[in-house]
Amino acid sequence: MIKKFIYFLLSLVVFLNFAFAFNIQRDTLENGFVILLSEAHKIPMVELKIVVKSGSVYDPLGKEGLANLTAKMLLRGTELHKGDELIEKIEYLGANIDVNTQEDYIEISGRVLSKDLYILLDIVSECLQRPSFDTTEFKRLQRQTYSEILSQLDDPFYVGQVAFRRFLFGTHPLNHDPLGFDTTIKKINIEDVKSFYNTYYAPNNTAIILVGDFNTDSVKCEIKKYFSNWRRKEIPVFSAQLPDSKGKKGMIINKDISQSYIFLGFFGPNNKIPDWMPTRVMNYILGGSGLTSRLATEIREKRGLAYSVYSFFARYNFGGYFIAGVQTKNESANEAINLILQEIKKVKEGVSNDELERAKKYYIGNFPLNFDTYREMTNFITRIEIENLGLNYPDRYEQMVKNVTINDIKEAANKYLKTNEVCLVIVGNVNKNMIKLEDIEWDK
């Protein structure tokens, strides 16, 4: 009965919207472990996140998926407890813990009633610092991951996305999503996992983020108790050079389906560029604003070629990409592709005052909605830490949006929309003779 009540309370949080003062405190232990705390007392719970800069970009070539398998193994047993014992302890609290892998980092996320916070800290510190890396558990996880990848290979959208990144980036480590490839998962062994862990898991490569109902001074002492004895280590310097991207290149993945899934893009900026705000606003106008964007207006509303069309920039520490995508009838594929290119070229010529003002209103009005729950706030603080945005970023944000000018938009468009370096991937029942693009080189 008590457990049911706890589950009910935690579930209720998902549906609650609330506002609280944006107060973030940042501290660092002597071993380099970063602490980010935001104390709030609307409800008696705490959202926790631990971030280690050991994401999929650090996967060795040929062993894509290693970072994800390493992260998932953290909850599969420690030197003190088996995996099922850890799950039982977490469930007894009515809490939850999950592990996810991003390109730049892995994250352990948890949620717990505030009265049980220190118990959860004990559990996650044990998982993070004393994983057992049991071989039987690893083989089970490896099989599950392989099956997960295979199960998605029938989805043309998944197939197109995976192919686009691989085709665009080549051997660059951003050539894959964190899950890895079906061809590489089985090449990874438990010794690879241990080696990866020993290389990148260290206090000076890790941050903890807590948002919720706690006393800041007390929780700092508790964090110090659990993490101050973790020994720092030298983290290898990492770099990755983007391959040459001159010209246009295309790939068609033939599938006997009535719709073509189109992915068109090029290299984009990393997450450190100073002109990200005008770039972001520019993309909102081009294809980021759903039904009101230029791409949606031209391709969906005027031509009726697709139900949805979109564009976005994906940015990471070591690179990024731009992609515009649409799903349309096979016979409309050529028209849709050329309309996307046409709108990209037109936005480089400039945008109107009305478009700019609508985009600004959206970003300013939408901003508080990005962190109106504890979970969303931990995600937001993670972004601040990973992208080095500064703790005053929330205070600066509105003025940054207001400062964007039409000229800024034009400069960003001409800088980051590389229409002469197009990478095109089509999944559908089409052939290259149906696609009329000048100077494109098709993959054999």
Tab-separated table of C-alpha atoms in Angstrom:
chain	number	residue	atom	x	y	z
A	1	MET	CA	0.000	0.000	0.000
A	2	ILE	CA	2.817	2.355	0.954
A	3	LYS	CA	4.636	1.543	-2.278
A	4	LYS	CA	1.509	2.258	-4.297
A	5	PHE	CA	1.186	5.622	-2.607
A	6	ILE	CA	4.829	6.479	-3.360
A	7	TYR	CA	4.406	5.480	-7.011
A	8	PHE	CA	1.264	7.591	-7.189
A	9	LEU	CA	3.062	10.601	-5.748
A	10	LEU	CA	6.010	10.283	-8.094
A	11	SER	CA	3.760	9.750	-11.097
A	12	LEU	CA	1.753	12.810	-10.168
A	13	VAL	CA	4.876	14.920	-10.527
A	14	VAL	CA	4.952	14.269	-14.253
A	15	PHE	CA	1.688	16.108	-14.681
A	16	LEU	CA	2.457	19.043	-12.478
A	17	ASN	CA	3.624	22.329	-13.918
A	18	PHE	CA	5.166	24.702	-11.525
A	19	ALA	CA	7.580	27.573	-11.427
A	20	PHE	CA	10.374	28.220	-9.031
A	21	ALA	CA	13.290	30.548	-8.639
A	22	PHE	CA	16.187	29.708	-10.940
A	23	ASN	CA	18.982	29.366	-8.439
A	24	ILE	CA	21.934	27.138	-9.349
A	25	GLN	CA	24.964	26.617	-7.139
A	26	ARG	CA	28.125	25.099	-8.593
A	27	ASP	CA	30.962	23.621	-6.563
A	28	THR	CA	33.889	21.285	-7.221
A	29	LEU	CA	35.460	18.689	-4.939
A	30	GLU	CA	39.257	18.489	-4.691
A	31	ASN	CA	39.261	15.479	-7.042
A	32	GLY	CA	37.515	17.513	-9.757
A	33	PHE	CA	33.982	16.155	-9.216
A	34	VAL	CA	31.510	18.919	-10.134
A	35	ILE	CA	28.388	19.566	-8.044
A	36	LEU	CA	25.422	21.538	-9.403
A	37	LEU	CA	22.528	22.086	-7.020
A	38	SER	CA	19.202	23.854	-7.291
A	39	GLU	CA	17.176	23.729	-4.115
A	40	ALA	CA	13.364	23.898	-4.415
A	41	HIS	CA	10.573	22.812	-2.098
A	42	LYS	CA	7.369	22.652	-4.083
A	43	ILE	CA	7.057	18.903	-3.609
A	44	PRO	CA	9.018	16.422	-1.433
A	45	MET	CA	11.161	14.845	-4.095
A	46	VAL	CA	14.538	15.206	-5.781
A	47	GLU	CA	15.590	14.718	-9.377
A	48	LEU	CA	19.168	13.492	-9.781
A	49	LYS	CA	21.469	13.276	-12.739
A	50	ILE	CA	25.103	12.195	-12.962
A	51	VAL	CA	26.889	13.062	-16.179
A	52	VAL	CA	30.176	11.527	-17.348
A	53	LYS	CA	31.860	12.862	-20.482
A	54	SER	CA	32.110	9.403	-22.014
A	55	GLY	CA	29.484	9.416	-24.763
A	56	SER	CA	29.402	7.627	-28.094
A	57	VAL	CA	31.773	10.083	-29.769
A	58	TYR	CA	34.545	8.301	-27.842
A	59	ASP	CA	33.667	4.913	-29.391
A	60	PRO	CA	36.707	3.457	-31.200
A	61	LEU	CA	36.263	2.955	-34.948
A	62	GLY	CA	34.848	-0.522	-35.509
A	63	LYS	CA	33.461	-0.781	-31.987
A	64	GLU	CA	30.603	1.695	-32.257
A	65	GLY	CA	28.235	1.129	-29.348
A	66	LEU	CA	30.978	0.584	-26.730
A	67	ALA	CA	30.166	3.722	-24.711
A	68	ASN	CA	26.512	2.695	-24.496
A	69	LEU	CA	27.272	-0.878	-23.400
A	70	THR	CA	29.699	0.424	-20.766
A	71	ALA	CA	27.114	2.829	-19.372
A	72	LYS	CA	24.348	0.217	-19.310
A	73	MET	CA	26.619	-2.177	-17.399
A	74	LEU	CA	26.759	0.246	-14.471
A	75	LEU	CA	23.320	-0.907	-13.334
A	76	ARG	CA	23.978	-4.590	-14.062
A	77	GLY	CA	25.790	-5.309	-10.820
A	78	THR	CA	28.492	-3.971	-8.532
A	79	GLU	CA	31.201	-5.490	-6.358
A	80	LEU	CA	28.637	-5.518	-3.516
A	81	HIS	CA	25.301	-6.250	-5.195
A	82	LYS	CA	23.990	-8.171	-8.172
A	83	GLY	CA	21.903	-6.349	-10.752
A	84	ASP	CA	18.574	-7.704	-9.503
A	85	GLU	CA	19.487	-6.737	-5.932
A	86	LEU	CA	20.077	-3.162	-7.056
A	87	ILE	CA	16.724	-3.093	-8.827
A	88	GLU	CA	15.020	-4.442	-5.711
A	89	LYS	CA	16.597	-1.737	-3.539
A	90	ILE	CA	15.545	0.990	-5.942
A	91	GLU	CA	11.994	-0.331	-6.257
A	92	TYR	CA	11.683	-0.583	-2.482
A	93	LEU	CA	12.243	3.194	-2.334
A	94	GLY	CA	9.616	3.797	-4.999
A	95	ALA	CA	12.435	5.481	-6.899
A	96	ASN	CA	13.799	4.924	-10.374
A	97	ILE	CA	17.200	5.026	-12.032
A	98	ASP	CA	17.973	4.904	-15.699
A	99	VAL	CA	21.113	5.166	-17.821
A	100	ASN	CA	21.242	6.825	-21.221
A	101	THR	CA	24.034	7.505	-23.656
A	102	GLN	CA	24.322	10.687	-25.672
A	103	GLU	CA	26.999	11.624	-28.178
A	104	ASP	CA	29.035	13.731	-25.716
A	105	TYR	CA	28.225	12.105	-22.388
A	106	ILE	CA	26.398	9.357	-20.533
A	107	GLU	CA	23.864	10.139	-17.854
A	108	ILE	CA	22.512	8.303	-14.850
A	109	SER	CA	19.100	9.779	-14.079
A	110	GLY	CA	17.118	9.153	-10.932
A	111	ARG	CA	14.076	10.361	-9.050
A	112	VAL	CA	13.316	9.783	-5.392
A	113	LEU	CA	11.363	11.126	-2.449
A	114	SER	CA	13.520	13.645	-0.640
A	115	LYS	CA	13.576	11.600	2.565
A	116	ASP	CA	15.339	8.785	0.644
A	117	LEU	CA	17.792	10.938	-1.289
A	118	TYR	CA	20.881	9.799	0.604
A	119	ILE	CA	19.987	6.146	0.050
A	120	LEU	CA	19.775	6.808	-3.683
A	121	LEU	CA	23.116	8.651	-3.574
A	122	ASP	CA	24.620	5.589	-1.922
A	123	ILE	CA	23.286	3.328	-4.679
A	124	VAL	CA	24.376	5.462	-7.633
A	125	SER	CA	27.821	6.123	-6.165
A	126	GLU	CA	28.295	2.364	-5.820
A	127	CYS	CA	27.142	1.753	-9.408
A	128	LEU	CA	29.388	4.484	-10.736
A	129	GLN	CA	32.538	3.658	-8.795
A	130	ARG	CA	32.349	-0.096	-8.218
A	131	PRO	CA	30.733	-1.822	-11.205
A	132	SER	CA	31.420	-5.557	-11.363
A	133	PHE	CA	31.248	-5.910	-15.165
A	134	ASP	CA	29.982	-9.457	-14.876
A	135	THR	CA	30.607	-11.390	-18.098
A	136	THR	CA	27.241	-13.182	-18.080
A	137	GLU	CA	25.383	-9.918	-17.616
A	138	PHE	CA	27.443	-8.330	-20.386
A	139	LYS	CA	26.585	-11.060	-22.890
A	140	ARG	CA	22.906	-10.708	-22.000
A	141	LEU	CA	23.066	-6.923	-22.509
A	142	GLN	CA	24.964	-7.371	-25.758
A	143	ARG	CA	22.279	-9.727	-27.126
A	144	GLN	CA	19.509	-7.332	-26.078
A	145	THR	CA	21.227	-4.390	-27.733
A	146	TYR	CA	21.841	-6.336	-30.932
A	147	SER	CA	18.167	-7.364	-31.031
A	148	GLU	CA	17.111	-3.773	-30.403
A	149	ILE	CA	19.096	-2.590	-33.414
A	150	LEU	CA	17.801	-5.385	-35.644
A	151	SER	CA	14.209	-4.646	-34.661
A	152	GLN	CA	14.580	-1.111	-36.029
A	153	LEU	CA	16.018	-2.090	-39.394
A	154	ASP	CA	12.509	-2.499	-40.834
A	155	ASP	CA	11.759	1.160	-40.069
A	156	PRO	CA	12.689	3.250	-43.144
A	157	PHE	CA	13.017	6.390	-41.013
A	158	TYR	CA	15.557	4.710	-38.726
A	159	VAL	CA	17.406	3.217	-41.693
A	160	GLY	CA	17.594	6.618	-43.393
A	161	GLN	CA	18.815	8.443	-40.313
A	162	VAL	CA	21.547	5.894	-39.644
A	163	ALA	CA	22.613	5.902	-43.301
A	164	PHE	CA	22.660	9.706	-43.459
A	165	ARG	CA	25.052	10.070	-40.526
A	166	ARG	CA	27.326	7.335	-41.778
A	167	PHE	CA	27.320	8.715	-45.330
A	168	LEU	CA	27.949	12.292	-44.180
A	169	PHE	CA	30.593	11.675	-41.504
A	170	GLY	CA	32.442	8.681	-42.966
A	171	THR	CA	34.878	7.506	-40.285
A	172	HIS	CA	34.399	10.548	-38.042
A	173	PRO	CA	33.095	9.388	-34.613
A	174	LEU	CA	29.820	11.260	-35.074
A	175	ASN	CA	28.993	8.772	-37.840
A	176	HIS	CA	26.626	6.813	-35.592
A	177	ASP	CA	24.014	7.174	-32.934
A	178	PRO	CA	24.890	5.937	-29.427
A	179	LEU	CA	23.375	2.498	-29.958
A	180	GLY	CA	26.065	1.604	-32.493
A	181	PHE	CA	25.740	-0.608	-35.561
A	182	ASP	CA	24.510	-4.179	-35.801
A	183	THR	CA	27.858	-4.997	-37.406
A	184	THR	CA	29.918	-3.649	-34.496
A	185	ILE	CA	28.016	-4.652	-31.349
A	186	LYS	CA	29.149	-8.273	-31.518
A	187	LYS	CA	32.803	-7.225	-31.890
A	188	ILE	CA	32.802	-5.634	-28.439
A	189	ASN	CA	33.920	-7.761	-25.493
A	190	ILE	CA	33.972	-7.276	-21.730
A	191	GLU	CA	37.652	-6.275	-21.780
A	192	ASP	CA	36.757	-3.408	-24.147
A	193	VAL	CA	34.125	-2.293	-21.648
A	194	LYS	CA	36.555	-2.377	-18.713
A	195	SER	CA	39.173	-0.493	-20.707
A	196	PHE	CA	36.671	2.184	-21.756
A	197	TYR	CA	35.490	2.570	-18.172
A	198	ASN	CA	39.061	2.848	-16.852
A	199	THR	CA	39.859	5.499	-19.451
A	200	TYR	CA	36.926	7.872	-19.103
A	201	TYR	CA	35.172	7.275	-15.781
A	202	ALA	CA	36.801	9.563	-13.238
A	203	PRO	CA	35.631	12.287	-10.821
A	204	ASN	CA	37.358	14.975	-12.863
A	205	ASN	CA	35.260	13.921	-15.873
A	206	THR	CA	31.955	13.791	-13.969
A	207	ALA	CA	29.254	16.124	-12.654
A	208	ILE	CA	26.245	15.561	-10.398
A	209	ILE	CA	23.095	17.648	-10.770
A	210	LEU	CA	20.394	17.717	-8.108
A	211	VAL	CA	17.141	19.649	-8.270
A	212	GLY	CA	14.470	19.516	-5.617
A	213	ASP	CA	13.649	19.325	-1.962
A	214	PHE	CA	16.933	19.201	-0.004
A	215	ASN	CA	19.160	21.383	2.123
A	216	THR	CA	22.080	22.565	0.015
A	217	ASP	CA	24.712	22.539	2.759
A	218	SER	CA	23.675	19.119	4.044
A	219	VAL	CA	23.540	17.516	0.622
A	220	LYS	CA	26.986	18.888	-0.243
A	221	CYS	CA	28.388	17.114	2.814
A	222	GLU	CA	26.664	13.908	1.789
A	223	ILE	CA	27.975	14.124	-1.784
A	224	LYS	CA	31.470	14.688	-0.427
A	225	LYS	CA	31.083	11.577	1.713
A	226	TYR	CA	30.215	9.404	-1.291
A	227	PHE	CA	32.475	10.861	-3.986
A	228	SER	CA	35.528	12.556	-2.431
A	229	ASN	CA	37.519	9.299	-2.197
A	230	TRP	CA	37.134	8.596	-5.912
A	231	ARG	CA	40.618	9.080	-7.325
A	232	ARG	CA	41.072	11.467	-10.208
A	233	LYS	CA	43.005	10.360	-13.301
A	234	GLU	CA	44.437	11.791	-16.478
A	235	ILE	CA	41.771	11.841	-19.201
A	236	PRO	CA	43.197	11.451	-22.738
A	237	VAL	CA	42.915	14.519	-24.926
A	238	PHE	CA	40.362	13.792	-27.642
A	239	SER	CA	39.988	15.378	-31.051
A	240	ALA	CA	38.301	14.487	-34.336
A	241	GLN	CA	38.701	16.124	-37.709
A	242	LEU	CA	35.745	16.365	-40.064
A	243	PRO	CA	36.338	14.750	-43.478
A	244	ASP	CA	36.371	16.764	-46.680
A	245	SER	CA	32.811	17.535	-47.761
A	246	LYS	CA	33.218	19.257	-51.120
A	247	GLY	CA	30.455	18.751	-53.663
A	248	LYS	CA	27.138	16.940	-53.569
A	249	LYS	CA	26.733	13.251	-52.922
A	250	GLY	CA	23.702	11.013	-52.861
A	251	MET	CA	22.651	7.552	-51.750
A	252	ILE	CA	19.467	5.627	-52.504
A	253	ILE	CA	18.425	2.718	-50.320
A	254	ASN	CA	15.845	0.827	-52.296
A	255	LYS	CA	12.792	-0.336	-50.405
A	256	ASP	CA	9.524	-1.412	-51.944
A	257	ILE	CA	7.410	1.177	-50.148
A	258	SER	CA	5.008	3.811	-51.478
A	259	GLN	CA	6.645	6.722	-49.653
A	260	SER	CA	10.203	8.014	-49.911
A	261	TYR	CA	11.997	9.079	-46.751
A	262	ILE	CA	14.322	11.936	-47.668
A	263	PHE	CA	17.253	13.202	-45.593
A	264	LEU	CA	19.196	16.183	-46.944
A	265	GLY	CA	21.928	17.989	-45.068
A	266	PHE	CA	25.554	18.879	-44.517
A	267	PHE	CA	28.065	19.493	-41.737
A	268	GLY	CA	26.869	21.989	-39.133
A	269	PRO	CA	28.445	23.888	-36.256
A	270	ASN	CA	29.501	22.362	-32.940
A	271	ASN	CA	27.936	23.524	-29.671
A	272	LYS	CA	30.572	26.184	-28.990
A	273	ILE	CA	29.800	28.722	-31.714
A	274	PRO	CA	29.127	32.308	-30.558
A	275	ASP	CA	26.425	32.909	-33.170
A	276	TRP	CA	24.193	30.011	-32.194
A	277	MET	CA	21.196	32.174	-31.302
A	278	PRO	CA	20.783	33.745	-34.776
A	279	THR	CA	21.449	30.329	-36.312
A	280	ARG	CA	18.727	28.815	-34.173
A	281	VAL	CA	16.246	31.568	-35.002
A	282	MET	CA	17.073	31.236	-38.687
A	283	ASN	CA	16.321	27.504	-38.619
A	284	TYR	CA	13.048	28.152	-36.796
A	285	ILE	CA	11.953	30.256	-39.757
A	286	LEU	CA	13.260	27.760	-42.311
A	287	GLY	CA	11.983	24.448	-40.978
A	288	GLY	CA	12.018	24.356	-37.198
A	289	SER	CA	8.633	25.861	-36.440
A	290	GLY	CA	6.403	23.015	-37.540
A	291	LEU	CA	3.419	24.003	-39.649
A	292	THR	CA	4.374	27.697	-39.929
A	293	SER	CA	7.924	27.273	-41.239
A	294	ARG	CA	8.872	28.117	-44.795
A	295	LEU	CA	9.456	24.453	-45.653
A	296	ALA	CA	6.065	23.436	-44.279
A	297	THR	CA	4.296	26.300	-46.016
A	298	GLU	CA	5.830	25.525	-49.405
A	299	ILE	CA	5.869	21.719	-49.343
A	300	ARG	CA	2.882	20.881	-47.152
A	301	GLU	CA	0.437	23.751	-47.491
A	302	LYS	CA	0.974	24.976	-51.061
A	303	ARG	CA	1.947	21.714	-52.797
A	304	GLY	CA	0.403	19.077	-50.562
A	305	LEU	CA	3.462	16.863	-51.018
A	306	ALA	CA	3.874	15.760	-47.432
A	307	TYR	CA	2.199	15.756	-44.067
A	308	SER	CA	5.300	17.009	-42.297
A	309	VAL	CA	8.640	18.485	-43.215
A	310	TYR	CA	11.304	19.696	-40.831
A	311	SER	CA	14.857	20.900	-40.384
A	312	PHE	CA	17.221	21.103	-37.421
A	313	PHE	CA	20.854	21.453	-36.379
A	314	ALA	CA	22.352	18.685	-34.242
A	315	ARG	CA	25.333	20.098	-32.331
A	316	TYR	CA	27.937	18.323	-30.245
A	317	ASN	CA	31.323	19.092	-28.706
A	318	PHE	CA	33.254	17.791	-31.719
A	319	GLY	CA	31.023	18.764	-34.627
A	320	GLY	CA	27.463	18.764	-35.825
A	321	TYR	CA	25.175	18.574	-38.785
A	322	PHE	CA	22.141	20.156	-40.385
A	323	ILE	CA	19.353	18.014	-41.740
A	324	ALA	CA	16.091	18.702	-43.542
A	325	GLY	CA	13.714	15.811	-43.926
A	326	VAL	CA	10.433	14.931	-45.525
A	327	GLN	CA	8.349	11.843	-46.239
A	328	THR	CA	6.550	11.975	-49.581
A	329	LYS	CA	5.252	9.804	-52.422
A	330	ASN	CA	8.004	8.203	-54.489
A	331	GLU	CA	6.938	10.140	-57.578
A	332	SER	CA	7.146	13.424	-55.613
A	333	ALA	CA	10.632	12.819	-54.248
A	334	ASN	CA	12.453	14.897	-56.863
A	335	GLU	CA	10.077	17.867	-56.479
A	336	ALA	CA	10.304	17.785	-52.672
A	337	ILE	CA	14.106	17.654	-52.702
A	338	ASN	CA	14.386	20.613	-55.042
A	339	LEU	CA	11.857	22.601	-53.013
A	340	ILE	CA	13.908	22.007	-49.864
A	341	LEU	CA	17.014	23.271	-51.629
A	342	GLN	CA	15.078	26.213	-53.020
A	343	GLU	CA	13.889	27.281	-49.562
A	344	ILE	CA	17.359	26.866	-48.085
A	345	LYS	CA	18.743	29.157	-50.787
A	346	LYS	CA	15.935	31.681	-50.290
A	347	VAL	CA	16.475	31.965	-46.547
A	348	LYS	CA	20.090	32.866	-47.298
A	349	GLU	CA	18.755	35.915	-49.119
A	350	GLY	CA	17.070	37.151	-45.954
A	351	VAL	CA	13.969	36.973	-43.786
A	352	SER	CA	11.226	39.491	-43.062
A	353	ASN	CA	10.713	41.547	-39.920
A	354	ASP	CA	7.464	39.710	-39.290
A	355	GLU	CA	9.167	36.298	-39.459
A	356	LEU	CA	11.915	37.450	-37.134
A	357	GLU	CA	9.522	38.905	-34.557
A	358	ARG	CA	7.359	35.760	-34.557
A	359	ALA	CA	10.457	33.626	-33.995
A	360	LYS	CA	11.645	35.845	-31.138
A	361	LYS	CA	8.249	35.731	-29.434
A	362	TYR	CA	8.256	31.966	-29.666
A	363	TYR	CA	11.707	31.535	-28.145
A	364	ILE	CA	11.140	34.049	-25.357
A	365	GLY	CA	7.691	32.704	-24.526
A	366	ASN	CA	8.710	29.070	-24.760
A	367	PHE	CA	11.882	29.415	-22.681
A	368	PRO	CA	10.341	28.994	-19.187
A	369	LEU	CA	8.511	25.867	-20.359
A	370	ASN	CA	11.880	24.166	-20.804
A	371	PHE	CA	12.377	23.859	-17.058
A	372	ASP	CA	9.033	23.921	-15.313
A	373	THR	CA	9.535	20.500	-13.721
A	374	TYR	CA	12.482	19.217	-11.693
A	375	ARG	CA	13.358	16.745	-14.449
A	376	GLU	CA	13.375	19.387	-17.155
A	377	MET	CA	15.495	21.590	-14.955
A	378	THR	CA	18.133	18.888	-14.457
A	379	ASN	CA	18.213	18.498	-18.243
A	380	PHE	CA	18.624	22.242	-18.640
A	381	ILE	CA	21.432	22.450	-16.071
A	382	THR	CA	23.142	19.555	-17.846
A	383	ARG	CA	23.119	21.608	-21.052
A	384	ILE	CA	24.579	24.582	-19.187
A	385	GLU	CA	27.410	22.420	-17.853
A	386	ILE	CA	28.178	20.403	-20.988
A	387	GLU	CA	28.025	23.400	-23.328
A	388	ASN	CA	29.758	25.708	-20.842
A	389	LEU	CA	26.953	28.277	-21.151
A	390	GLY	CA	27.575	29.850	-17.748
A	391	LEU	CA	25.289	29.871	-14.703
A	392	ASN	CA	23.868	33.257	-15.708
A	393	TYR	CA	22.661	31.860	-19.050
A	394	PRO	CA	18.977	31.944	-17.969
A	395	ASP	CA	19.364	35.617	-17.084
A	396	ARG	CA	21.048	36.439	-20.398
A	397	TYR	CA	18.763	34.367	-22.581
A	398	GLU	CA	15.930	36.829	-23.284
A	399	GLN	CA	18.281	39.654	-24.228
A	400	MET	CA	20.260	37.288	-26.469
A	401	VAL	CA	17.075	36.536	-28.390
A	402	LYS	CA	16.055	40.197	-28.549
A	403	ASN	CA	19.478	41.136	-29.914
A	404	VAL	CA	19.139	38.971	-33.028
A	405	THR	CA	18.804	41.103	-36.183
A	406	ILE	CA	17.842	40.375	-39.761
A	407	ASN	CA	21.475	40.851	-40.737
A	408	ASP	CA	22.542	38.292	-38.084
A	409	ILE	CA	20.095	35.808	-39.600
A	410	LYS	CA	21.465	36.374	-43.095
A	411	GLU	CA	25.052	35.952	-41.922
A	412	ALA	CA	24.231	32.736	-40.062
A	413	ALA	CA	22.348	31.319	-43.048
A	414	ASN	CA	25.196	32.033	-45.442
A	415	LYS	CA	27.730	30.659	-42.987
A	416	TYR	CA	26.035	27.391	-42.010
A	417	LEU	CA	23.695	26.453	-44.892
A	418	LYS	CA	26.119	24.814	-47.316
A	419	THR	CA	24.043	24.203	-50.411
A	420	ASN	CA	27.100	23.253	-52.451
A	421	GLU	CA	28.063	20.467	-50.030
A	422	VAL	CA	24.819	18.524	-49.912
A	423	CYS	CA	24.567	14.994	-48.584
A	424	LEU	CA	21.335	13.308	-49.713
A	425	VAL	CA	19.929	9.957	-48.575
A	426	ILE	CA	16.643	8.561	-49.893
A	427	VAL	CA	14.945	5.429	-48.615
A	428	GLY	CA	12.197	4.398	-51.012
A	429	ASN	CA	11.212	2.974	-54.367
A	430	VAL	CA	13.087	5.462	-56.555
A	431	ASN	CA	16.171	5.447	-58.746
A	432	LYS	CA	18.814	8.068	-59.371
A	433	ASN	CA	17.400	8.975	-62.803
A	434	MET	CA	14.266	10.276	-61.084
A	435	ILE	CA	16.293	12.751	-58.983
A	436	LYS	CA	17.426	15.794	-60.915
A	437	LEU	CA	20.252	17.480	-59.047
A	438	GLU	CA	23.172	19.072	-60.874
A	439	ASP	CA	26.676	17.826	-60.105
A	440	ILE	CA	25.575	15.157	-57.653
A	441	GLU	CA	27.758	12.081	-57.292
A	442	TRP	CA	25.795	8.974	-56.444
A	443	ASP	CA	27.090	6.280	-54.170
A	444	LYS	CA	27.440	2.987	-56.054
